[in-house]
Amino acid sequence: MNQTKSKKSFNTIKIYNNWEIVAKGWYIACKSAEIPNKKAKSLEICGQKIVIFRGTDGKTRALEAYCPHLGTDLGIGKVEGNQIRCFFHHWQFNEEGNCTQIPCQSSIPSKAKLQAYATEEKYGFIWIYPDKIAPQSVAEFDEFKGKSIVAIPDKAFERNCHHHICMMNGIDAQHLQTVHKININMDLILEQNSEENQIDFTLRGQFPSTTLREKIGRKLLGESYEYTMRYADGCLGLLTIMKNVKLFPPLHMIYAYIPMASGRTRIQPIYIAQKRKGLFGWFVTQFLLLCTRLAYYALRGEDGQIYDNIRFNPNAILKIDTPLVKYMEYVNKLEISMWSHNLINE
């Protein structure tokens, strides 16, 4: 799909919970360690076959995987310098997707080119953007900008629903009370960037003190509780919990969502903490990463029962569901990528 069509479709096609649409954004391809220098690997990402290769300069590149000559998978090809050569007839392509050499002749056909994609390495992964140039980098936490961090990935898992649905879990205030027994009435604060691809949901409330559990929580953490879920491009969630509480610094984790061609969603959790100096600093960092993992695992099993057994059909929306409505509105304003399928020709 070309850029013009993407903009024309922007306000006319529902993006939320639509398996035919892939919004522009950063999607995880693989761990950085899987692509060493001068190696290539082809992967399927959001239904697209893409070859990723790392040149002698250490930088990763990504192209559509099939050679425009006869369709050989470039993943079995050879990396030469900062370019990749097809295994079959040795056509060579640069990071722009242009053919730079054909061994049997000097002239190069105009159709001898491939779609190139932007890449970025962050949090220990290689990320792919469904366009040649990405307008922004992979999202990050404001408090970690310009600082050294430690990123620990957990094992990826899958859910039986669209990623837009399970992404809303972190801002579903009602389920905190019904599923997790966290009885905090929370107020919503919304902040969105000028590009409208990133939105912060901050939920803030007062700890009740009716049950023993609530009284202990109030004693240890303070009278109020606050957390923020930052959404980027409708496919990345950055969660900050334990904000402005006593005794504990904020904890951070990332959820990266990858829609699968089979109608399932793969979720990659990543725990994030600031890298601290010295042996004591190392222990503090590891302790915070462990606490983040434990907090996540305390909730994941209960939530999994929901999102593996859901047919999303929002017919009776309540006032407490306002964050969910705002999230759906945000997603439907994202930009559609060329990876989308079966769009009506205009």
Short mmCIF file of C-alpha atoms in Angstrom, two decimals:
data_model
loop_
_atom_site.label_atom_id
_atom_site.label_comp_id
_atom_site.label_asym_id
_atom_site.label_seq_id
_atom_site.Cartn_x
_atom_site.Cartn_y
_atom_site.Cartn_z
CA MET A 1 0.00 0.00 0.00
CA ASN A 2 1.46 3.35 -0.95
CA GLN A 3 1.77 6.41 1.26
CA THR A 4 -1.17 8.24 -0.42
CA LYS A 5 -3.50 5.36 0.16
CA SER A 6 -2.40 5.12 3.77
CA LYS A 7 -3.35 8.74 4.41
CA LYS A 8 -6.65 8.42 2.53
CA SER A 9 -7.55 5.35 4.59
CA PHE A 10 -6.49 7.05 7.83
CA ASN A 11 -9.93 8.37 8.80
CA THR A 12 -12.12 5.82 7.02
CA ILE A 13 -10.96 2.39 8.21
CA LYS A 14 -11.32 1.09 11.75
CA ILE A 15 -7.92 0.07 13.09
CA TYR A 16 -8.87 -1.13 16.55
CA ASN A 17 -9.21 -4.94 16.78
CA ASN A 18 -8.89 -5.25 13.00
CA TRP A 19 -6.71 -8.19 11.95
CA GLU A 20 -6.42 -6.80 8.41
CA ILE A 21 -4.67 -3.64 9.60
CA VAL A 22 -1.13 -3.23 10.90
CA ALA A 23 -0.49 0.25 12.27
CA LYS A 24 2.86 1.93 11.77
CA GLY A 25 5.06 1.26 14.77
CA TRP A 26 8.04 -0.68 16.06
CA TYR A 27 7.70 -4.48 16.13
CA ILE A 28 10.19 -6.92 17.63
CA ALA A 29 11.94 -9.11 15.08
CA CYS A 30 14.38 -11.11 17.22
CA LYS A 31 17.03 -10.80 19.89
CA SER A 32 20.10 -8.84 18.81
CA ALA A 33 22.34 -11.82 19.55
CA GLU A 34 20.56 -13.87 16.87
CA ILE A 35 22.13 -11.74 14.10
CA PRO A 36 25.93 -11.65 14.52
CA ASN A 37 28.20 -9.67 12.19
CA LYS A 38 28.09 -10.69 8.51
CA LYS A 39 25.07 -12.94 9.07
CA ALA A 40 21.52 -12.85 7.69
CA LYS A 41 18.24 -14.33 8.84
CA SER A 42 14.75 -14.20 7.38
CA LEU A 43 11.76 -13.96 9.69
CA GLU A 44 8.00 -13.52 9.44
CA ILE A 45 6.88 -10.32 11.16
CA CYS A 46 3.22 -9.27 11.14
CA GLY A 47 2.65 -11.62 8.20
CA GLN A 48 5.60 -10.24 6.20
CA LYS A 49 8.73 -12.22 5.28
CA ILE A 50 11.70 -9.97 6.03
CA VAL A 51 15.43 -10.59 5.87
CA ILE A 52 17.60 -8.97 8.55
CA PHE A 53 21.36 -8.81 8.10
CA ARG A 54 24.24 -7.23 9.97
CA GLY A 55 27.06 -5.65 7.97
CA THR A 56 30.72 -5.48 8.82
CA ASP A 57 30.06 -2.09 10.44
CA GLY A 58 27.85 -3.83 13.04
CA LYS A 59 24.65 -2.15 11.87
CA THR A 60 21.49 -4.13 11.11
CA ARG A 61 19.49 -3.72 7.90
CA ALA A 62 16.10 -5.11 6.88
CA LEU A 63 14.61 -5.77 3.43
CA GLU A 64 11.68 -7.72 2.09
CA ALA A 65 13.05 -11.23 1.99
CA TYR A 66 12.46 -12.47 -1.56
CA CYS A 67 14.84 -11.58 -4.39
CA PRO A 68 12.99 -9.70 -7.17
CA HIS A 69 14.67 -11.91 -9.81
CA LEU A 70 13.14 -15.34 -9.14
CA GLY A 71 12.05 -15.08 -5.52
CA THR A 72 14.83 -16.79 -3.60
CA ASP A 73 14.84 -16.13 0.14
CA LEU A 74 17.73 -13.76 0.82
CA GLY A 75 18.02 -15.22 4.31
CA ILE A 76 20.14 -18.01 2.82
CA GLY A 77 22.32 -15.44 1.04
CA LYS A 78 25.72 -14.02 1.95
CA VAL A 79 26.51 -10.71 3.62
CA GLU A 80 29.35 -8.89 1.86
CA GLY A 81 30.46 -5.68 3.49
CA ASN A 82 27.21 -3.88 4.31
CA GLN A 83 25.20 -5.48 1.50
CA ILE A 84 23.55 -8.87 0.94
CA ARG A 85 24.00 -11.18 -2.04
CA CYS A 86 21.38 -13.68 -3.19
CA PHE A 87 22.49 -17.31 -2.95
CA PHE A 88 20.88 -18.27 -6.28
CA HIS A 89 22.20 -15.92 -9.00
CA HIS A 90 24.32 -13.65 -6.77
CA TRP A 91 22.37 -10.43 -7.26
CA GLN A 92 23.55 -7.95 -4.63
CA PHE A 93 21.39 -5.43 -2.71
CA ASN A 94 22.22 -2.48 -0.46
CA GLU A 95 20.34 -1.26 2.63
CA GLU A 96 18.12 0.93 0.45
CA GLY A 97 16.85 -2.21 -1.30
CA ASN A 98 18.53 -1.30 -4.60
CA CYS A 99 20.32 -3.93 -6.65
CA THR A 100 23.95 -2.86 -7.00
CA GLN A 101 25.39 -5.77 -8.96
CA ILE A 102 24.30 -8.57 -11.30
CA PRO A 103 27.25 -10.86 -12.16
CA CYS A 104 26.06 -11.81 -15.65
CA GLN A 105 25.52 -8.25 -16.94
CA SER A 106 26.41 -4.65 -16.18
CA SER A 107 22.95 -3.09 -16.59
CA ILE A 108 20.42 -3.40 -13.75
CA PRO A 109 16.65 -3.60 -14.46
CA SER A 110 14.52 -0.86 -12.93
CA LYS A 111 12.44 -3.46 -11.10
CA ALA A 112 15.50 -4.94 -9.40
CA LYS A 113 14.72 -3.39 -6.02
CA LEU A 114 13.26 -4.38 -2.67
CA GLN A 115 11.29 -2.61 0.03
CA ALA A 116 13.65 -1.48 2.80
CA TYR A 117 12.64 -1.11 6.44
CA ALA A 118 14.04 0.94 9.30
CA THR A 119 15.66 -1.01 12.14
CA GLU A 120 16.71 -0.16 15.67
CA GLU A 121 18.42 -2.14 18.39
CA LYS A 122 17.10 -1.47 21.86
CA TYR A 123 16.41 -3.41 25.06
CA GLY A 124 18.40 -6.36 23.64
CA PHE A 125 16.17 -6.77 20.56
CA ILE A 126 16.14 -5.81 16.89
CA TRP A 127 13.01 -3.81 16.06
CA ILE A 128 11.50 -3.30 12.60
CA TYR A 129 9.41 -0.35 11.41
CA PRO A 130 7.09 -0.99 8.41
CA ASP A 131 8.56 1.80 6.30
CA LYS A 132 11.94 2.90 5.01
CA ILE A 133 12.23 5.73 7.54
CA ALA A 134 10.83 5.79 11.08
CA PRO A 135 9.67 9.19 12.39
CA GLN A 136 10.55 8.29 16.00
CA SER A 137 12.78 5.84 17.82
CA VAL A 138 11.49 2.91 19.87
CA ALA A 139 9.61 4.36 22.85
CA GLU A 140 11.32 4.74 26.22
CA PHE A 141 10.61 5.88 29.76
CA ASP A 142 11.14 9.60 30.31
CA GLU A 143 13.08 9.05 33.53
CA PHE A 144 15.62 6.81 31.75
CA LYS A 145 16.43 9.10 28.83
CA GLY A 146 20.18 9.60 28.58
CA LYS A 147 20.83 7.04 31.33
CA SER A 148 22.30 3.55 31.25
CA ILE A 149 19.71 0.84 31.80
CA VAL A 150 19.50 -2.89 32.30
CA ALA A 151 16.88 -4.71 30.23
CA ILE A 152 15.96 -8.32 31.07
CA PRO A 153 13.55 -10.14 28.73
CA ASP A 154 11.17 -12.76 30.05
CA LYS A 155 9.90 -15.66 27.97
CA ALA A 156 7.48 -14.54 25.25
CA PHE A 157 3.99 -16.02 25.27
CA GLU A 158 0.83 -15.89 23.15
CA ARG A 159 -2.80 -14.92 23.67
CA ASN A 160 -5.94 -15.87 21.75
CA CYS A 161 -7.03 -12.33 20.97
CA HIS A 162 -5.99 -9.21 19.11
CA HIS A 163 -3.19 -7.26 20.75
CA HIS A 164 -5.34 -4.13 20.96
CA ILE A 165 -7.63 -5.98 23.36
CA CYS A 166 -5.05 -7.43 25.74
CA MET A 167 -3.12 -4.13 25.68
CA MET A 168 -6.02 -2.47 27.51
CA ASN A 169 -5.56 -4.72 30.53
CA GLY A 170 -3.28 -2.22 32.26
CA ILE A 171 -5.86 0.57 32.19
CA ASP A 172 -8.95 -1.48 33.01
CA ALA A 173 -9.64 -0.01 36.44
CA GLN A 174 -12.75 -2.14 36.94
CA HIS A 175 -10.86 -5.44 36.63
CA LEU A 176 -8.34 -4.33 39.25
CA GLN A 177 -11.22 -4.50 41.72
CA THR A 178 -13.04 -7.58 40.42
CA VAL A 179 -10.15 -9.84 39.37
CA HIS A 180 -7.18 -8.70 41.45
CA LYS A 181 -9.08 -7.44 44.52
CA ILE A 182 -7.28 -4.07 44.44
CA ASN A 183 -10.04 -1.81 45.69
CA ILE A 184 -8.71 1.61 44.75
CA ASN A 185 -10.95 4.18 43.10
CA MET A 186 -8.69 5.85 40.57
CA ASP A 187 -8.80 9.12 38.69
CA LEU A 188 -7.57 9.22 35.09
CA ILE A 189 -4.98 11.67 33.72
CA LEU A 190 -4.28 11.63 29.97
CA GLU A 191 -1.27 13.06 28.13
CA GLN A 192 -0.60 12.65 24.42
CA ASN A 193 2.34 13.70 22.27
CA SER A 194 1.98 16.07 19.31
CA GLU A 195 2.37 13.25 16.76
CA GLU A 196 -0.58 11.43 18.41
CA ASN A 197 1.21 8.08 18.24
CA GLN A 198 1.97 7.97 21.98
CA ILE A 199 -0.40 8.40 24.90
CA ASP A 200 0.08 8.17 28.68
CA PHE A 201 -2.68 6.88 30.95
CA THR A 202 -1.97 7.76 34.58
CA LEU A 203 -4.33 6.29 37.18
CA ARG A 204 -4.15 7.71 40.70
CA GLY A 205 -6.15 6.96 43.81
CA GLN A 206 -6.27 6.68 47.60
CA PHE A 207 -5.64 3.38 49.37
CA PRO A 208 -8.73 2.22 51.29
CA SER A 209 -8.23 0.91 54.80
CA THR A 210 -11.11 -1.48 55.40
CA THR A 211 -9.40 -4.89 55.11
CA LEU A 212 -6.18 -6.08 56.74
CA ARG A 213 -4.50 -6.29 53.32
CA GLU A 214 -5.46 -2.71 52.55
CA LYS A 215 -4.25 -1.48 55.93
CA ILE A 216 -0.86 -3.18 55.44
CA GLY A 217 -0.56 -1.71 51.96
CA ARG A 218 -1.42 1.75 53.23
CA LYS A 219 1.12 1.44 56.06
CA LEU A 220 3.96 0.31 53.78
CA LEU A 221 3.29 2.36 50.66
CA GLY A 222 1.43 5.42 51.89
CA GLU A 223 -2.07 6.76 51.47
CA SER A 224 -2.04 7.11 47.70
CA TYR A 225 -1.14 4.87 44.76
CA GLU A 226 -0.29 5.80 41.18
CA TYR A 227 0.82 4.07 38.01
CA THR A 228 1.24 5.03 34.35
CA MET A 229 0.78 3.02 31.18
CA ARG A 230 2.42 4.59 28.12
CA TYR A 231 1.19 3.29 24.78
CA ALA A 232 3.26 3.79 21.64
CA ASP A 233 1.89 3.08 18.14
CA GLY A 234 -0.77 0.78 19.54
CA CYS A 235 1.76 -2.08 19.77
CA LEU A 236 4.03 -1.19 22.68
CA GLY A 237 3.14 -0.69 26.34
CA LEU A 238 5.49 0.86 28.91
CA LEU A 239 4.24 0.33 32.45
CA THR A 240 5.48 2.24 35.51
CA ILE A 241 4.11 1.08 38.87
CA MET A 242 4.78 2.05 42.49
CA LYS A 243 4.90 5.75 41.62
CA ASN A 244 5.14 8.25 44.49
CA VAL A 245 4.89 5.62 47.22
CA LYS A 246 6.92 5.25 50.42
CA LEU A 247 9.93 2.96 50.77
CA PHE A 248 10.07 1.93 47.13
CA PRO A 249 11.22 3.48 43.85
CA PRO A 250 9.07 3.07 40.71
CA LEU A 251 9.25 -0.24 38.83
CA HIS A 252 9.27 -0.42 35.04
CA MET A 253 8.43 -3.02 32.42
CA ILE A 254 7.66 -3.14 28.72
CA TYR A 255 5.11 -5.21 26.85
CA ALA A 256 5.90 -5.58 23.13
CA TYR A 257 3.01 -6.96 21.07
CA ILE A 258 3.36 -8.74 17.72
CA PRO A 259 0.19 -9.75 15.84
CA MET A 260 0.48 -13.26 14.41
CA ALA A 261 -0.83 -14.41 11.05
CA SER A 262 -2.74 -17.20 12.81
CA GLY A 263 -4.96 -14.69 14.64
CA ARG A 264 -2.95 -14.85 17.83
CA THR A 265 -0.79 -12.28 19.59
CA ARG A 266 2.75 -12.81 20.82
CA ILE A 267 3.71 -10.77 23.87
CA GLN A 268 7.31 -10.08 24.87
CA PRO A 269 7.74 -8.84 28.47
CA ILE A 270 10.92 -6.88 29.25
CA TYR A 271 11.92 -5.70 32.73
CA ILE A 272 13.79 -2.38 32.88
CA ALA A 273 15.85 -0.73 35.62
CA GLN A 274 18.49 1.96 35.79
CA LYS A 275 22.03 0.65 35.81
CA ARG A 276 23.70 1.64 39.08
CA LYS A 277 27.43 1.83 39.84
CA GLY A 278 29.37 -0.47 42.14
CA LEU A 279 28.58 -3.81 43.70
CA PHE A 280 25.85 -2.41 45.95
CA GLY A 281 24.32 -0.62 42.96
CA TRP A 282 24.30 -3.91 41.05
CA PHE A 283 22.40 -5.61 43.87
CA VAL A 284 19.87 -2.76 44.01
CA THR A 285 19.27 -2.98 40.27
CA GLN A 286 18.85 -6.76 40.39
CA PHE A 287 16.49 -6.47 43.36
CA LEU A 288 14.27 -3.98 41.52
CA LEU A 289 14.22 -6.19 38.43
CA LEU A 290 13.19 -9.15 40.59
CA CYS A 291 10.43 -7.11 42.26
CA THR A 292 9.15 -6.07 38.83
CA ARG A 293 9.04 -9.70 37.71
CA LEU A 294 7.24 -10.79 40.88
CA ALA A 295 4.65 -8.02 40.55
CA TYR A 296 4.02 -9.05 36.95
CA TYR A 297 3.70 -12.76 37.72
CA ALA A 298 1.29 -12.04 40.55
CA LEU A 299 -1.23 -10.75 38.00
CA ARG A 300 -0.43 -12.55 34.74
CA GLY A 301 -2.11 -15.88 35.42
CA GLU A 302 -5.45 -14.35 36.33
CA ASP A 303 -5.38 -12.06 33.31
CA GLY A 304 -4.46 -14.93 30.99
CA GLN A 305 -7.74 -16.69 31.74
CA ILE A 306 -9.57 -13.61 30.49
CA TYR A 307 -7.72 -12.88 27.26
CA ASP A 308 -7.55 -16.51 26.15
CA ASN A 309 -11.34 -16.72 26.48
CA ILE A 310 -12.79 -13.49 25.14
CA ARG A 311 -14.97 -12.43 22.21
CA PHE A 312 -14.65 -8.68 22.45
CA ASN A 313 -18.04 -7.01 22.04
CA PRO A 314 -18.37 -3.68 23.94
CA ASN A 315 -22.11 -3.00 23.94
CA ALA A 316 -22.62 -1.70 27.48
CA ILE A 317 -19.87 0.74 28.44
CA LEU A 318 -19.74 2.22 31.95
CA LYS A 319 -18.19 5.44 33.23
CA ILE A 320 -15.38 3.44 34.84
CA ASP A 321 -14.51 2.17 31.33
CA THR A 322 -13.54 5.68 30.16
CA PRO A 323 -9.82 4.74 29.83
CA LEU A 324 -10.78 1.87 27.51
CA VAL A 325 -12.84 4.17 25.31
CA LYS A 326 -10.01 6.71 25.16
CA TYR A 327 -7.59 3.94 24.18
CA MET A 328 -9.83 2.75 21.33
CA GLU A 329 -10.14 6.33 20.07
CA TYR A 330 -6.36 6.70 20.19
CA VAL A 331 -5.76 3.48 18.21
CA ASN A 332 -8.24 4.43 15.50
CA LYS A 333 -6.24 7.61 14.81
CA LEU A 334 -2.95 5.78 14.18
CA GLU A 335 -1.45 5.58 10.71
CA ILE A 336 -1.97 2.45 8.63
CA SER A 337 1.15 0.71 7.34
CA MET A 338 1.92 -0.99 4.04
CA TRP A 339 1.77 -4.32 5.88
CA SER A 340 -2.02 -4.07 6.05
CA HIS A 341 -4.15 -6.42 3.94
CA ASN A 342 -7.23 -6.35 1.73
CA LEU A 343 -7.82 -2.62 1.83
CA ILE A 344 -10.39 -1.25 -0.59
CA ASN A 345 -8.79 0.45 -3.56
CA GLU A 346 -9.65 4.11 -3.66
#
